[in-house]
Amino acid sequence: DPENAQFLKLREDLVEVRQLTEDLLKYKETQEGGVAEEEEEKVVTPSALEVGMRCEAVYQEKWYPAVISAKTATSYTVVFVGFGNSEEVESDGVRPLVADGESLDPAVLTPGFECSALYSGDGKWYDAVVEEATDLGYRVTFVEYADSEEVPLEYLRSRRRAETELVRGADGSFHIPDHLRLSPADSEAERQRKRRRVKALKHQVKAKELDDERDAKKGNWLAFQNKGAKKK
């Protein structure tokens, strides 16, 4: 019955639902258009980084130090420090190379200079010795493993002993530095390397403790002798 009140109410509800659906679709189209415009605005164009500058660039989903050799409106061509390969990288895959703290003065980076260097393999700092200056940075040898690597100036800093030394607690246990702790992501070779380094550091701590104990005993004996000599 077209004049039935229940039927009329149902028709009104259907019309309202259709109108709401149309309004929702229009709103979604407007939002999607706005997002697309925002994404276009977010596209980074190379401007701050110039040819010859050091940077970090993505290669196989990891960041590595590099030097910019050419640029276009949307990309850079970089030479990776330590590897020498040249790659074209999109602009969002390149970022400024920032030093961790105060950069070292290149004047002090002569062969034999002791420092800490960032290892590109795991992004952690290790004791190193400068071997020579190179066209793209410096070649260093990592003290713990005798591995040699070319790194940029920003990957070098003053040596921080607290990061590499073990500390024995009051209960006699050793505090292992974070970068030497075993991680589930470590390969078997990496795990073995860390174990060897921890073992070597424990030997160093124990040897120092024996030296300190011997020196203390020697000092006590000398003090006792001096005291006896004064009594005479």
mmCIF file of C-alpha atoms in Angstrom:
data_model
loop_
_atom_site.group_PDB
_atom_site.id
_atom_site.type_symbol
_atom_site.label_atom_id
_atom_site.label_comp_id
_atom_site.label_asym_id
_atom_site.label_seq_id
_atom_site.Cartn_x
_atom_site.Cartn_y
_atom_site.Cartn_z
ATOM 1 C CA ASP A 1 0.000 0.000 0.000
ATOM 2 C CA PRO A 2 1.740 3.249 -1.198
ATOM 3 C CA GLU A 3 -0.054 5.194 1.466
ATOM 4 C CA ASN A 4 1.012 2.829 4.226
ATOM 5 C CA ALA A 5 2.886 4.740 6.946
ATOM 6 C CA GLN A 6 5.458 1.972 7.442
ATOM 7 C CA PHE A 7 6.151 1.856 3.700
ATOM 8 C CA LEU A 8 6.569 5.626 3.509
ATOM 9 C CA LYS A 9 8.977 5.579 6.450
ATOM 10 C CA LEU A 10 11.046 2.820 4.813
ATOM 11 C CA ARG A 11 11.230 4.783 1.541
ATOM 12 C CA GLU A 12 12.411 7.870 3.355
ATOM 13 C CA ASP A 13 15.102 5.839 5.152
ATOM 14 C CA LEU A 14 16.327 4.378 1.848
ATOM 15 C CA VAL A 15 16.553 7.808 0.260
ATOM 16 C CA GLU A 16 18.508 9.084 3.257
ATOM 17 C CA VAL A 17 20.879 6.111 3.140
ATOM 18 C CA ARG A 18 21.512 6.665 -0.577
ATOM 19 C CA GLN A 19 22.228 10.342 0.024
ATOM 20 C CA LEU A 20 24.626 9.543 2.854
ATOM 21 C CA THR A 21 26.414 6.975 0.664
ATOM 22 C CA GLU A 22 26.851 9.504 -2.144
ATOM 23 C CA ASP A 23 28.148 12.100 0.302
ATOM 24 C CA LEU A 24 30.609 9.582 1.758
ATOM 25 C CA LEU A 25 31.944 8.650 -1.692
ATOM 26 C CA LYS A 26 32.440 12.316 -2.582
ATOM 27 C CA TYR A 27 34.247 12.908 0.705
ATOM 28 C CA LYS A 28 36.594 9.939 0.095
ATOM 29 C CA GLU A 29 37.393 11.185 -3.418
ATOM 30 C CA THR A 30 38.211 14.606 -2.010
ATOM 31 C CA GLN A 31 40.452 13.128 0.695
ATOM 32 C CA GLU A 32 42.300 10.848 -1.719
ATOM 33 C CA GLY A 33 42.919 13.791 -4.002
ATOM 34 C CA GLY A 34 44.283 15.783 -1.086
ATOM 35 C CA VAL A 35 46.588 12.958 -0.017
ATOM 36 C CA ALA A 36 47.914 12.637 -3.555
ATOM 37 C CA GLU A 37 48.673 16.356 -3.620
ATOM 38 C CA GLU A 38 50.409 16.126 -0.228
ATOM 39 C CA GLU A 39 52.511 13.171 -1.418
ATOM 40 C CA GLU A 40 53.545 15.152 -4.467
ATOM 41 C CA GLU A 41 54.577 18.021 -2.222
ATOM 42 C CA LYS A 42 56.632 15.656 -0.020
ATOM 43 C CA VAL A 43 58.850 14.508 -2.914
ATOM 44 C CA VAL A 44 62.359 15.618 -1.992
ATOM 45 C CA THR A 45 64.378 17.252 -4.711
ATOM 46 C CA PRO A 46 68.182 17.327 -4.427
ATOM 47 C CA SER A 47 69.171 20.833 -3.443
ATOM 48 C CA ALA A 48 71.033 20.878 -0.119
ATOM 49 C CA LEU A 49 73.543 18.219 -1.160
ATOM 50 C CA GLU A 50 76.034 19.106 -3.842
ATOM 51 C CA VAL A 51 78.571 17.263 -5.959
ATOM 52 C CA GLY A 52 81.716 16.477 -3.984
ATOM 53 C CA MET A 53 79.955 16.371 -0.605
ATOM 54 C CA ARG A 54 80.126 13.346 1.672
ATOM 55 C CA CYS A 55 76.795 11.716 2.495
ATOM 56 C CA GLU A 56 75.152 8.429 3.379
ATOM 57 C CA ALA A 57 73.292 6.502 0.692
ATOM 58 C CA VAL A 58 71.149 3.394 0.641
ATOM 59 C CA TYR A 59 72.512 0.240 -0.957
ATOM 60 C CA GLN A 60 70.585 -3.022 -0.599
ATOM 61 C CA GLU A 61 68.433 -1.515 2.182
ATOM 62 C CA LYS A 62 71.408 -0.380 4.308
ATOM 63 C CA TRP A 63 73.021 3.046 4.731
ATOM 64 C CA TYR A 64 76.686 3.426 3.745
ATOM 65 C CA PRO A 65 79.047 6.418 3.544
ATOM 66 C CA ALA A 66 79.477 7.845 0.085
ATOM 67 C CA VAL A 67 80.611 10.853 -1.926
ATOM 68 C CA ILE A 68 78.320 12.550 -4.447
ATOM 69 C CA SER A 69 79.784 12.494 -7.959
ATOM 70 C CA ALA A 70 76.764 13.769 -9.924
ATOM 71 C CA LYS A 71 73.131 14.840 -9.422
ATOM 72 C CA THR A 72 69.919 15.237 -11.377
ATOM 73 C CA ALA A 73 66.546 16.736 -10.502
ATOM 74 C CA THR A 74 65.455 13.541 -8.718
ATOM 75 C CA SER A 75 68.565 11.491 -7.959
ATOM 76 C CA TYR A 76 72.247 11.390 -7.084
ATOM 77 C CA THR A 77 75.148 9.366 -8.381
ATOM 78 C CA VAL A 78 77.402 8.394 -5.484
ATOM 79 C CA VAL A 79 80.662 6.547 -4.938
ATOM 80 C CA PHE A 80 80.586 4.380 -1.827
ATOM 81 C CA VAL A 81 83.505 4.945 0.542
ATOM 82 C CA GLY A 82 85.410 1.743 1.232
ATOM 83 C CA PHE A 83 83.917 -0.085 -1.735
ATOM 84 C CA GLY A 84 84.496 2.177 -4.722
ATOM 85 C CA ASN A 85 81.345 1.186 -6.612
ATOM 86 C CA SER A 86 79.265 3.923 -8.184
ATOM 87 C CA GLU A 87 75.456 3.846 -8.016
ATOM 88 C CA GLU A 88 72.571 6.124 -8.959
ATOM 89 C CA VAL A 89 70.285 6.570 -5.948
ATOM 90 C CA GLU A 90 66.896 8.260 -5.705
ATOM 91 C CA SER A 91 66.864 11.471 -3.687
ATOM 92 C CA ASP A 92 65.077 9.883 -0.725
ATOM 93 C CA GLY A 93 67.892 7.328 -0.505
ATOM 94 C CA VAL A 94 70.542 9.947 0.230
ATOM 95 C CA ARG A 95 71.016 11.907 3.460
ATOM 96 C CA PRO A 96 73.637 14.265 4.931
ATOM 97 C CA LEU A 97 76.583 12.620 6.676
ATOM 98 C CA VAL A 98 76.638 13.951 10.233
ATOM 99 C CA ALA A 99 79.474 13.323 12.684
ATOM 100 C CA ASP A 100 78.674 11.685 16.028
ATOM 101 C CA GLY A 101 79.796 14.517 18.261
ATOM 102 C CA GLU A 102 82.762 16.740 17.490
ATOM 103 C CA SER A 103 84.727 15.808 14.363
ATOM 104 C CA LEU A 104 88.428 15.118 14.707
ATOM 105 C CA ASP A 105 90.891 17.605 13.267
ATOM 106 C CA PRO A 106 92.308 16.081 10.038
ATOM 107 C CA ALA A 107 95.707 17.458 11.088
ATOM 108 C CA VAL A 108 95.948 14.860 13.882
ATOM 109 C CA LEU A 109 94.878 11.938 11.698
ATOM 110 C CA THR A 110 98.374 10.815 10.813
ATOM 111 C CA PRO A 111 99.507 7.175 10.521
ATOM 112 C CA GLY A 112 99.473 5.531 13.955
ATOM 113 C CA PHE A 113 96.832 7.850 15.464
ATOM 114 C CA GLU A 114 94.590 5.927 17.878
ATOM 115 C CA CYS A 115 90.856 6.615 17.674
ATOM 116 C CA SER A 116 87.439 4.986 17.468
ATOM 117 C CA ALA A 117 85.935 4.200 14.066
ATOM 118 C CA LEU A 118 82.430 3.288 12.979
ATOM 119 C CA TYR A 119 82.316 -0.137 11.345
ATOM 120 C CA SER A 120 79.881 -0.171 8.415
ATOM 121 C CA GLY A 121 79.111 -3.858 8.930
ATOM 122 C CA ASP A 122 77.151 -3.362 12.148
ATOM 123 C CA GLY A 123 77.075 0.411 12.667
ATOM 124 C CA LYS A 124 79.027 0.204 15.949
ATOM 125 C CA TRP A 125 82.190 1.908 17.211
ATOM 126 C CA TYR A 126 85.477 0.065 17.732
ATOM 127 C CA ASP A 127 89.050 1.002 18.636
ATOM 128 C CA ALA A 128 91.077 1.669 15.510
ATOM 129 C CA VAL A 129 94.419 2.984 14.302
ATOM 130 C CA VAL A 130 94.768 5.298 11.312
ATOM 131 C CA GLU A 131 96.896 3.784 8.557
ATOM 132 C CA GLU A 132 96.743 6.476 5.870
ATOM 133 C CA ALA A 133 94.666 9.216 4.294
ATOM 134 C CA THR A 134 92.800 8.260 1.098
ATOM 135 C CA ASP A 135 90.987 10.152 -1.641
ATOM 136 C CA LEU A 136 87.616 9.604 0.079
ATOM 137 C CA GLY A 137 88.627 9.480 3.747
ATOM 138 C CA TYR A 138 90.998 7.401 5.859
ATOM 139 C CA ARG A 139 92.049 3.783 5.956
ATOM 140 C CA VAL A 140 92.001 2.403 9.472
ATOM 141 C CA THR A 141 92.735 -0.943 11.088
ATOM 142 C CA PHE A 142 90.358 -2.155 13.779
ATOM 143 C CA VAL A 143 92.477 -3.125 16.773
ATOM 144 C CA GLU A 144 90.305 -6.001 17.957
ATOM 145 C CA TYR A 145 90.135 -7.885 14.680
ATOM 146 C CA ALA A 146 92.989 -6.547 12.512
ATOM 147 C CA ASP A 147 90.454 -5.758 9.769
ATOM 148 C CA SER A 148 91.196 -2.769 7.548
ATOM 149 C CA GLU A 149 88.523 -0.453 6.140
ATOM 150 C CA GLU A 150 88.266 2.924 4.439
ATOM 151 C CA VAL A 151 85.980 5.335 6.325
ATOM 152 C CA PRO A 152 85.022 9.019 5.984
ATOM 153 C CA LEU A 153 86.149 11.653 8.491
ATOM 154 C CA GLU A 154 82.691 11.628 10.127
ATOM 155 C CA TYR A 155 83.155 7.952 11.032
ATOM 156 C CA LEU A 156 86.121 8.774 13.291
ATOM 157 C CA ARG A 157 86.109 10.137 16.839
ATOM 158 C CA SER A 158 88.260 10.225 19.951
ATOM 159 C CA ARG A 159 88.636 6.855 21.591
ATOM 160 C CA ARG A 160 86.161 6.213 24.394
ATOM 161 C CA ARG A 161 87.529 3.507 26.600
ATOM 162 C CA ALA A 162 84.290 2.855 28.489
ATOM 163 C CA GLU A 163 82.720 1.425 25.363
ATOM 164 C CA THR A 164 85.302 -1.305 24.823
ATOM 165 C CA GLU A 165 86.474 -2.320 28.283
ATOM 166 C CA LEU A 166 84.866 -4.848 30.583
ATOM 167 C CA VAL A 167 84.080 -3.821 34.140
ATOM 168 C CA ARG A 168 84.053 -6.296 37.023
ATOM 169 C CA GLY A 169 81.204 -5.738 39.465
ATOM 170 C CA ALA A 170 81.321 -6.020 43.254
ATOM 171 C CA ASP A 171 80.056 -9.612 42.982
ATOM 172 C CA GLY A 172 82.972 -10.541 40.734
ATOM 173 C CA SER A 173 80.915 -10.764 37.532
ATOM 174 C CA PHE A 174 81.852 -8.914 34.342
ATOM 175 C CA HIS A 175 79.759 -6.221 32.697
ATOM 176 C CA ILE A 176 79.975 -6.859 28.951
ATOM 177 C CA PRO A 177 79.746 -3.786 26.659
ATOM 178 C CA ASP A 178 76.570 -3.652 24.597
ATOM 179 C CA HIS A 179 78.372 -4.011 21.285
ATOM 180 C CA LEU A 180 79.914 -7.312 22.433
ATOM 181 C CA ARG A 181 76.689 -8.867 23.666
ATOM 182 C CA LEU A 182 75.364 -11.745 21.565
ATOM 183 C CA SER A 183 72.353 -10.905 19.456
ATOM 184 C CA PRO A 184 69.873 -13.310 17.791
ATOM 185 C CA ALA A 185 70.627 -11.525 14.518
ATOM 186 C CA ASP A 186 74.373 -12.310 14.734
ATOM 187 C CA SER A 187 75.852 -14.803 12.307
ATOM 188 C CA GLU A 188 77.862 -17.676 13.737
ATOM 189 C CA ALA A 189 81.093 -15.955 12.662
ATOM 190 C CA GLU A 190 80.017 -12.764 14.450
ATOM 191 C CA ARG A 191 79.145 -14.712 17.608
ATOM 192 C CA GLN A 192 82.552 -16.389 17.606
ATOM 193 C CA ARG A 193 84.270 -13.032 17.067
ATOM 194 C CA LYS A 194 82.446 -11.497 20.034
ATOM 195 C CA ARG A 195 83.260 -14.475 22.266
ATOM 196 C CA ARG A 196 86.959 -14.228 21.386
ATOM 197 C CA ARG A 197 86.993 -10.497 22.126
ATOM 198 C CA VAL A 198 85.208 -10.913 25.482
ATOM 199 C CA LYS A 199 87.638 -13.668 26.435
ATOM 200 C CA ALA A 200 90.619 -11.466 25.549
ATOM 201 C CA LEU A 201 89.211 -8.538 27.545
ATOM 202 C CA LYS A 202 88.617 -10.763 30.579
ATOM 203 C CA HIS A 203 92.270 -11.829 30.433
ATOM 204 C CA GLN A 204 93.298 -8.179 30.307
ATOM 205 C CA VAL A 205 91.166 -7.317 33.349
ATOM 206 C CA LYS A 206 92.496 -10.273 35.338
ATOM 207 C CA ALA A 207 96.100 -9.436 34.405
ATOM 208 C CA LYS A 208 95.579 -5.831 35.526
ATOM 209 C CA GLU A 209 94.050 -7.020 38.798
ATOM 210 C CA LEU A 210 97.088 -9.237 39.451
ATOM 211 C CA ASP A 211 99.422 -6.335 38.690
ATOM 212 C CA ASP A 212 97.481 -4.049 41.030
ATOM 213 C CA GLU A 213 97.538 -6.701 43.781
ATOM 214 C CA ARG A 214 101.277 -7.210 43.352
ATOM 215 C CA ASP A 215 101.903 -3.462 43.440
ATOM 216 C CA ALA A 216 99.775 -3.142 46.587
ATOM 217 C CA LYS A 217 101.702 -5.911 48.326
ATOM 218 C CA LYS A 218 104.984 -4.368 47.249
ATOM 219 C CA GLY A 219 103.872 -1.013 48.609
ATOM 220 C CA ASN A 220 102.875 -2.576 51.933
ATOM 221 C CA TRP A 221 106.230 -4.354 52.207
ATOM 222 C CA LEU A 222 108.169 -1.167 51.473
ATOM 223 C CA ALA A 223 106.088 0.704 54.040
ATOM 224 C CA PHE A 224 106.818 -2.031 56.605
ATOM 225 C CA GLN A 225 110.562 -1.884 55.871
ATOM 226 C CA ASN A 226 110.586 1.918 56.162
ATOM 227 C CA LYS A 227 108.748 1.704 59.462
ATOM 228 C CA GLY A 228 111.258 -0.861 60.793
ATOM 229 C CA ALA A 229 114.194 1.233 59.668
ATOM 230 C CA LYS A 230 112.861 4.272 61.545
ATOM 231 C CA LYS A 231 112.551 2.245 64.770
ATOM 232 C CA LYS A 232 116.240 1.286 64.613
#
